[in-house]
Short mmCIF file of C-alpha atoms in Angstrom, two decimals:
data_model
loop_
_atom_site.label_atom_id
_atom_site.label_comp_id
_atom_site.label_asym_id
_atom_site.label_seq_id
_atom_site.Cartn_x
_atom_site.Cartn_y
_atom_site.Cartn_z
CA MET L 14 57.61 141.65 102.50
CA ALA L 15 60.18 143.74 100.66
CA ALA L 16 59.26 144.87 97.17
CA ALA L 17 60.89 142.91 94.35
CA ALA L 18 63.87 144.55 92.75
CA GLU L 19 63.47 146.36 89.44
CA VAL L 20 66.31 145.69 87.04
CA SER L 21 67.38 146.70 83.55
CA ASN L 22 66.20 144.32 80.83
CA LYS L 23 67.82 144.40 77.39
CA GLY L 24 65.97 142.68 74.56
CA VAL L 25 65.93 142.31 70.79
CA ILE L 26 62.89 143.56 68.88
CA LEU L 27 61.86 143.24 65.24
CA LYS L 28 61.73 146.75 63.75
CA GLN L 29 59.68 145.84 60.67
CA PHE L 30 58.51 142.84 58.68
CA VAL L 31 61.19 141.35 56.43
CA THR L 32 61.13 140.50 52.74
CA GLY L 33 64.11 138.78 51.12
CA PHE L 34 67.27 138.28 53.15
CA PRO L 35 67.04 139.67 56.69
CA THR L 36 69.69 142.09 57.91
CA GLU L 37 70.84 143.20 61.33
CA ASP L 38 69.04 146.51 60.69
CA ASP L 39 65.72 144.65 60.76
CA MET L 40 66.27 144.19 64.49
CA GLU L 41 67.19 146.48 67.36
CA VAL L 42 68.51 146.00 70.88
CA VAL L 43 66.39 148.02 73.31
CA THR L 44 66.61 148.50 77.07
CA GLY L 45 63.62 148.40 79.37
CA ALA L 46 63.02 147.61 83.01
CA VAL L 47 61.40 144.65 84.70
CA ARG L 48 60.41 143.82 88.26
CA LEU L 49 61.68 140.40 89.36
CA ALA L 50 58.29 139.20 90.52
CA VAL L 51 55.12 137.64 89.15
CA PRO L 52 51.72 139.40 89.38
CA PRO L 53 49.82 138.58 92.60
CA GLY L 54 47.66 135.48 92.13
CA SER L 55 49.31 134.66 88.83
CA ALA L 56 50.64 131.21 87.89
CA SER L 57 53.37 132.81 85.78
CA VAL L 58 57.10 132.42 86.29
CA MET L 59 59.87 134.99 85.85
CA VAL L 60 62.94 133.53 84.14
CA LYS L 61 66.45 134.89 83.90
CA ASN L 62 67.63 133.81 80.45
CA LEU L 63 71.13 132.33 80.42
CA TYR L 64 71.30 131.19 76.77
CA VAL L 65 69.06 131.90 73.79
CA SER L 66 68.84 129.83 70.64
CA CYS L 67 69.11 131.12 67.06
CA ASP L 68 67.21 128.86 64.65
CA PRO L 69 66.34 128.99 60.93
CA TYR L 70 62.58 128.71 61.54
CA MET L 71 62.69 132.20 63.11
CA ARG L 72 63.04 133.65 59.60
CA ASN L 73 59.46 132.60 58.81
CA ARG L 74 58.22 134.52 61.83
CA MET L 75 59.93 137.72 60.63
CA SER L 76 57.65 137.97 57.57
CA GLU L 77 54.08 139.17 57.43
CA HIS L 78 51.79 136.20 56.77
CA ASN L 79 48.96 136.72 54.32
CA GLU L 80 47.88 133.13 54.87
CA ALA L 81 47.81 131.10 58.05
CA SER L 82 51.19 129.64 58.98
CA TYR L 83 52.18 126.86 61.34
CA ILE L 84 53.52 129.48 63.75
CA GLU L 85 52.58 133.06 64.55
CA GLN L 86 54.52 135.90 62.98
CA PHE L 87 56.60 138.17 65.18
CA VAL L 88 55.06 141.54 66.03
CA PRO L 89 57.14 144.58 65.00
CA GLY L 90 58.18 146.53 68.07
CA GLU L 91 57.97 143.49 70.35
CA VAL L 92 60.73 141.24 71.67
CA LEU L 93 61.52 138.21 69.49
CA ALA L 94 60.41 134.86 70.89
CA THR L 95 62.96 132.07 70.96
CA PHE L 96 63.89 128.93 72.85
CA SER L 97 66.07 129.64 75.85
CA VAL L 98 67.73 128.08 78.85
CA GLY L 99 67.11 129.97 82.06
CA ARG L 100 66.77 130.02 85.83
CA VAL L 101 63.48 130.74 87.57
CA VAL L 102 63.82 133.86 89.75
CA ALA L 103 60.16 134.14 90.83
CA SER L 104 57.20 131.78 90.50
CA GLY L 105 53.48 131.68 91.08
CA HIS L 106 53.22 128.17 89.66
CA PRO L 107 53.16 125.14 91.99
CA ASN L 108 55.47 123.10 89.73
CA PHE L 109 58.26 125.67 89.62
CA LYS L 110 60.26 127.32 92.36
CA SER L 111 62.92 129.98 92.41
CA GLY L 112 66.25 128.49 91.38
CA ASP L 113 64.83 125.84 89.01
CA LEU L 114 66.68 125.45 85.73
CA VAL L 115 64.32 125.31 82.73
CA TRP L 116 64.26 125.45 78.96
CA GLY L 117 61.47 126.35 76.56
CA MET L 118 59.95 129.19 74.58
CA SER L 119 60.95 132.50 76.08
CA GLY L 120 61.95 135.97 74.93
CA CYS L 121 65.13 137.21 73.29
CA GLU L 122 65.91 139.29 76.37
CA GLU L 123 67.60 139.11 79.74
CA TYR L 124 64.43 138.39 81.77
CA THR L 125 61.09 137.02 80.57
CA LEU L 126 57.74 136.65 82.30
CA ILE L 127 56.40 133.26 81.14
CA THR L 128 52.62 133.31 81.38
CA ASN L 129 52.21 129.68 80.26
CA PRO L 130 54.86 127.84 82.29
CA GLU L 131 53.27 124.51 81.37
CA SER L 132 55.27 124.89 78.14
CA LEU L 133 58.58 124.87 80.03
CA PHE L 134 60.72 121.79 80.62
CA LYS L 135 62.68 121.32 83.80
CA ILE L 136 66.33 120.53 83.22
CA ASN L 137 66.97 117.11 84.74
CA HIS L 138 70.68 116.87 84.01
CA PRO L 139 72.47 120.05 85.12
CA GLU L 140 75.71 118.07 85.14
CA VAL L 141 75.95 118.42 81.35
CA PRO L 142 76.65 121.86 79.83
CA LEU L 143 73.45 123.89 80.19
CA SER L 144 73.92 125.28 76.68
CA TYR L 145 73.16 121.79 75.34
CA TYR L 146 69.51 122.46 76.20
CA THR L 147 69.39 125.03 73.37
CA GLY L 148 70.51 122.32 70.95
CA VAL L 149 71.21 118.62 71.32
CA LEU L 150 68.99 118.32 74.44
CA GLY L 151 66.49 120.96 73.33
CA MET L 152 64.25 121.68 70.38
CA ALA L 153 66.88 120.90 67.72
CA GLY L 154 67.79 117.58 69.31
CA LEU L 155 64.20 116.45 69.67
CA THR L 156 63.60 117.49 66.05
CA ALA L 157 66.46 115.26 64.89
CA TYR L 158 65.33 112.36 67.06
CA ALA L 159 61.67 112.48 66.05
CA GLY L 160 62.36 113.04 62.37
CA PHE L 161 64.90 110.25 62.16
CA PHE L 162 63.18 107.57 64.20
CA ASP L 163 59.46 108.28 63.79
CA ILE L 164 59.39 109.66 60.24
CA SER L 165 62.41 107.97 58.60
CA LYS L 166 62.04 104.61 60.37
CA PRO L 167 65.68 103.54 59.87
CA LYS L 168 66.88 99.98 59.50
CA LYS L 169 70.41 98.73 60.01
CA GLY L 170 72.36 99.09 56.76
CA ASP L 171 70.22 101.91 55.35
CA TYR L 172 71.91 104.54 53.18
CA VAL L 173 71.21 107.93 54.79
CA PHE L 174 71.77 111.41 53.33
CA VAL L 175 71.57 114.53 55.52
CA SER L 176 71.61 118.04 54.02
CA SER L 177 72.81 121.01 56.08
CA ALA L 178 74.48 118.26 58.05
CA SER L 179 76.74 120.33 60.31
CA GLY L 180 73.87 122.36 61.78
CA ALA L 181 72.17 121.74 65.11
CA VAL L 182 69.73 119.17 63.72
CA GLY L 183 71.87 117.59 61.01
CA GLN L 184 74.86 116.81 63.22
CA LEU L 185 72.66 114.76 65.55
CA VAL L 186 70.74 112.99 62.77
CA GLY L 187 74.03 111.74 61.32
CA GLN L 188 75.31 110.49 64.66
CA LEU L 189 72.02 108.75 65.49
CA ALA L 190 72.17 107.08 62.08
CA LYS L 191 75.70 105.80 62.76
CA ILE L 192 74.69 104.52 66.21
CA ASN L 193 71.90 102.58 64.47
CA GLY L 194 74.17 100.94 61.91
CA CYS L 195 73.48 103.11 58.86
CA TYR L 196 75.82 104.43 56.14
CA VAL L 197 75.71 108.24 56.38
CA VAL L 198 76.72 111.04 54.02
CA GLY L 199 76.22 114.74 54.70
CA SER L 200 76.39 117.94 52.68
CA ALA L 201 77.60 121.27 54.03
CA GLY L 202 78.67 124.65 52.69
CA SER L 203 82.39 124.80 53.46
CA ASP L 204 85.44 122.54 53.51
CA GLU L 205 85.78 123.19 57.24
CA LYS L 206 82.27 121.86 57.84
CA VAL L 207 82.86 118.86 55.58
CA ASN L 208 85.98 118.00 57.57
CA LEU L 209 83.98 118.35 60.78
CA LEU L 210 81.36 115.89 59.53
CA LYS L 211 83.96 113.25 58.74
CA THR L 212 86.38 113.71 61.64
CA LYS L 213 84.17 114.91 64.52
CA PHE L 214 80.71 113.48 63.83
CA GLY L 215 81.73 110.19 62.22
CA PHE L 216 79.94 110.55 58.87
CA ASP L 217 81.14 108.00 56.31
CA ASP L 218 81.45 110.70 53.67
CA ALA L 219 80.55 114.34 53.06
CA PHE L 220 80.76 116.95 50.33
CA ASN L 221 80.80 120.74 49.96
CA TYR L 222 77.73 121.45 47.84
CA LYS L 223 79.12 124.88 46.86
CA LYS L 224 82.02 123.16 45.07
CA GLU L 225 79.87 120.65 43.20
CA GLU L 226 78.95 121.66 39.66
CA ASP L 227 76.43 118.81 39.45
CA LEU L 228 74.60 117.78 42.65
CA ASN L 229 73.12 114.73 40.93
CA ALA L 230 76.62 113.51 40.05
CA ALA L 231 77.83 114.18 43.60
CA LEU L 232 75.03 112.06 45.03
CA LYS L 233 75.68 109.26 42.54
CA ARG L 234 79.34 109.32 43.58
CA CYS L 235 78.48 109.10 47.27
CA PHE L 236 75.54 106.71 46.88
CA PRO L 237 76.17 104.39 43.91
CA ARG L 238 73.39 102.13 45.24
CA GLY L 239 71.00 104.99 45.98
CA ILE L 240 69.55 106.61 49.11
CA ASP L 241 67.13 104.95 51.54
CA ILE L 242 66.59 107.93 53.85
CA TYR L 243 66.93 111.63 53.06
CA PHE L 244 66.73 114.01 56.01
CA GLU L 245 65.65 117.22 54.26
CA ASN L 246 66.82 120.55 55.66
CA VAL L 247 67.46 122.50 52.45
CA GLY L 248 64.92 122.08 49.61
CA GLY L 249 65.40 123.62 46.18
CA ALA L 250 68.15 122.22 43.95
CA MET L 251 69.24 119.70 46.57
CA LEU L 252 65.80 118.11 46.81
CA ALA L 253 65.55 118.04 43.02
CA ALA L 254 68.87 116.15 42.85
CA VAL L 255 68.00 113.74 45.66
CA LEU L 256 64.70 112.47 44.26
CA PRO L 257 66.15 110.54 41.26
CA ASN L 258 68.78 109.05 43.58
CA MET L 259 66.30 107.62 46.07
CA ARG L 260 65.93 103.86 46.30
CA MET L 261 62.65 102.00 45.99
CA ASN L 262 60.45 102.55 49.08
CA GLY L 263 62.74 105.30 50.32
CA ARG L 264 61.74 107.76 53.04
CA ILE L 265 62.18 111.53 53.08
CA ALA L 266 61.74 113.35 56.41
CA VAL L 267 61.03 117.02 55.64
CA CYS L 268 62.37 119.04 58.54
CA GLY L 269 63.05 122.38 56.83
CA MET L 270 63.98 124.09 53.57
CA ILE L 271 66.47 126.82 54.43
CA SER L 272 67.28 127.54 50.77
CA GLN L 273 63.70 128.80 50.32
CA TYR L 274 63.17 130.97 53.39
CA ASN L 275 64.49 134.23 51.92
CA LEU L 276 62.97 133.88 48.44
CA GLU L 277 59.96 136.00 47.58
CA GLN L 278 59.01 133.35 45.01
CA PRO L 279 60.01 129.83 46.19
CA ASN L 280 61.56 127.43 43.70
CA GLY L 281 59.43 124.77 42.06
CA ALA L 282 59.97 121.11 42.87
CA PRO L 283 61.00 119.08 39.80
CA ASN L 284 61.30 115.28 39.79
CA LEU L 285 58.32 114.75 42.10
CA PHE L 286 57.11 111.88 39.93
CA CYS L 287 59.96 109.89 41.50
CA LEU L 288 57.70 109.68 44.58
CA VAL L 289 55.27 107.64 42.50
CA ALA L 290 57.69 105.58 40.44
CA LYS L 291 59.86 104.61 43.42
CA ARG L 292 57.05 104.39 46.02
CA ILE L 293 58.83 107.00 48.16
CA ARG L 294 57.17 108.33 51.31
CA MET L 295 57.89 112.04 51.82
CA GLU L 296 56.52 113.42 55.08
CA GLY L 297 56.80 116.70 56.91
CA PHE L 298 56.69 116.93 60.69
CA MET L 299 56.65 119.46 63.53
CA VAL L 300 58.68 119.00 66.68
CA LEU L 301 55.83 120.48 68.74
CA ASP L 302 53.93 117.24 68.16
CA TYR L 303 56.66 115.30 69.97
CA PHE L 304 57.07 117.35 73.15
CA GLY L 305 55.17 114.62 75.03
CA THR L 306 58.07 112.23 74.34
CA TYR L 307 60.72 114.61 75.67
CA ASN L 308 61.68 112.81 78.88
CA LYS L 309 62.42 109.55 77.06
CA PHE L 310 64.46 111.44 74.47
CA GLU L 311 66.41 113.38 77.14
CA GLU L 312 67.43 110.25 79.04
CA GLU L 313 68.54 108.44 75.88
CA ILE L 314 70.61 111.34 74.54
CA VAL L 315 72.20 112.12 77.91
CA GLY L 316 73.26 108.46 78.03
CA TYR L 317 74.89 108.74 74.60
CA LEU L 318 76.63 111.97 75.63
CA LYS L 319 78.07 110.39 78.76
CA GLU L 320 79.20 107.34 76.80
CA GLY L 321 80.94 109.54 74.23
CA LYS L 322 78.73 108.26 71.42
CA ILE L 323 77.46 111.75 70.55
CA THR L 324 79.66 114.78 70.01
CA VAL L 325 78.40 118.37 70.10
CA VAL L 326 79.79 121.42 68.29
CA GLU L 327 78.39 124.81 69.26
CA ASP L 328 78.90 128.28 67.82
CA VAL L 329 78.51 130.58 70.82
CA ALA L 330 78.16 134.36 70.59
CA GLU L 331 78.46 136.51 73.73
CA GLY L 332 75.90 139.04 74.86
CA ILE L 333 72.33 140.00 73.94
CA GLU L 334 73.60 142.71 71.60
CA ASN L 335 75.06 140.00 69.31
CA VAL L 336 71.78 138.16 68.73
CA PRO L 337 71.03 139.95 65.40
CA THR L 338 74.47 139.09 63.98
CA ALA L 339 74.23 135.49 65.15
CA LEU L 340 70.72 135.02 63.75
CA ILE L 341 71.49 136.55 60.36
CA GLY L 342 74.63 134.42 60.08
CA LEU L 343 72.51 131.27 59.86
CA PHE L 344 71.36 132.22 56.37
CA SER L 345 74.84 132.63 54.94
CA GLY L 346 76.19 129.54 56.69
CA ARG L 347 78.53 131.55 58.89
CA ASN L 348 77.91 129.38 61.94
CA ILE L 349 79.83 126.19 62.67
CA GLY L 350 77.51 123.92 64.61
CA LYS L 351 74.60 124.92 66.85
CA GLN L 352 74.21 128.73 66.98
CA LEU L 353 73.39 130.16 70.37
CA VAL L 354 74.04 133.31 72.37
CA THR L 355 75.16 133.53 75.98
CA ILE L 356 73.05 136.12 77.80
CA ALA L 357 74.35 135.69 81.35
CA HIS L 358 77.08 133.75 83.14
CA GLU L 359 76.32 132.26 86.55
#
């Protein structure tokens, strides 16, 4: 048997732990070499990464953790881990063969040896754009689905507010809410994004939080009767403004708090007594707990995509060398829609 080819393998490493806002200089693109094979007797798979995802949660992994976190920190000098879409090029696992399209946790590099392929998902609908499996059909999509249906428990006619609504998770939450007969308002950080929410994603209303002098007044304007469901992606001042505007027995699904990720001292949380006075249920969740429901989710969302009930907006950067710029852009709101990077065209 001929020896497997050895090829160049560019990847993005973390140079040092980050405090405050990350910069492109905290990362570096390095070039190594990899043999397109799996170790003899191994159940690993070798994946050629086609697309990699840039997600806000990665910021947490760039800091040194003095206390246990829900996810391991990145290791300086090693390739960043991220969700990717790829093609299997070699396999020692009985459930995967060369040529299979997969998505799951991989490396921010051109080729990755996956030593726990049980964590990968086979792509069952290659007829839709493969990049969707970094977003609406991947981790972000399942996050939106689980947080909205399992945590928020929507009812027809509910008043729903989504912060960071034009991002990968928020854009799907809003559309799922509309499909289920809710009234939906989103906040975003630019007029362009606000227009997108209303014209592309079908939100009933939206506002640019950067132009609002008083977030409480903005929410009262948009929700004169109050909010039943708040899908929380931001934290900080937005959460403080939302709490007094919640209706009795409201639900808050805590998905993320991007306004807090780069602060050395996180903001406090005023107005929490509203949880008591209004009998509000505020619950955090982790998408990892819902991976067992993925196949049901995939079939439902693919159906909506084919029916034209869900629209997707992606912000696509080209080439592994642009991962640092794309990732950093998330924290200034530079991206429009789901941020991903194309690593290879097939």
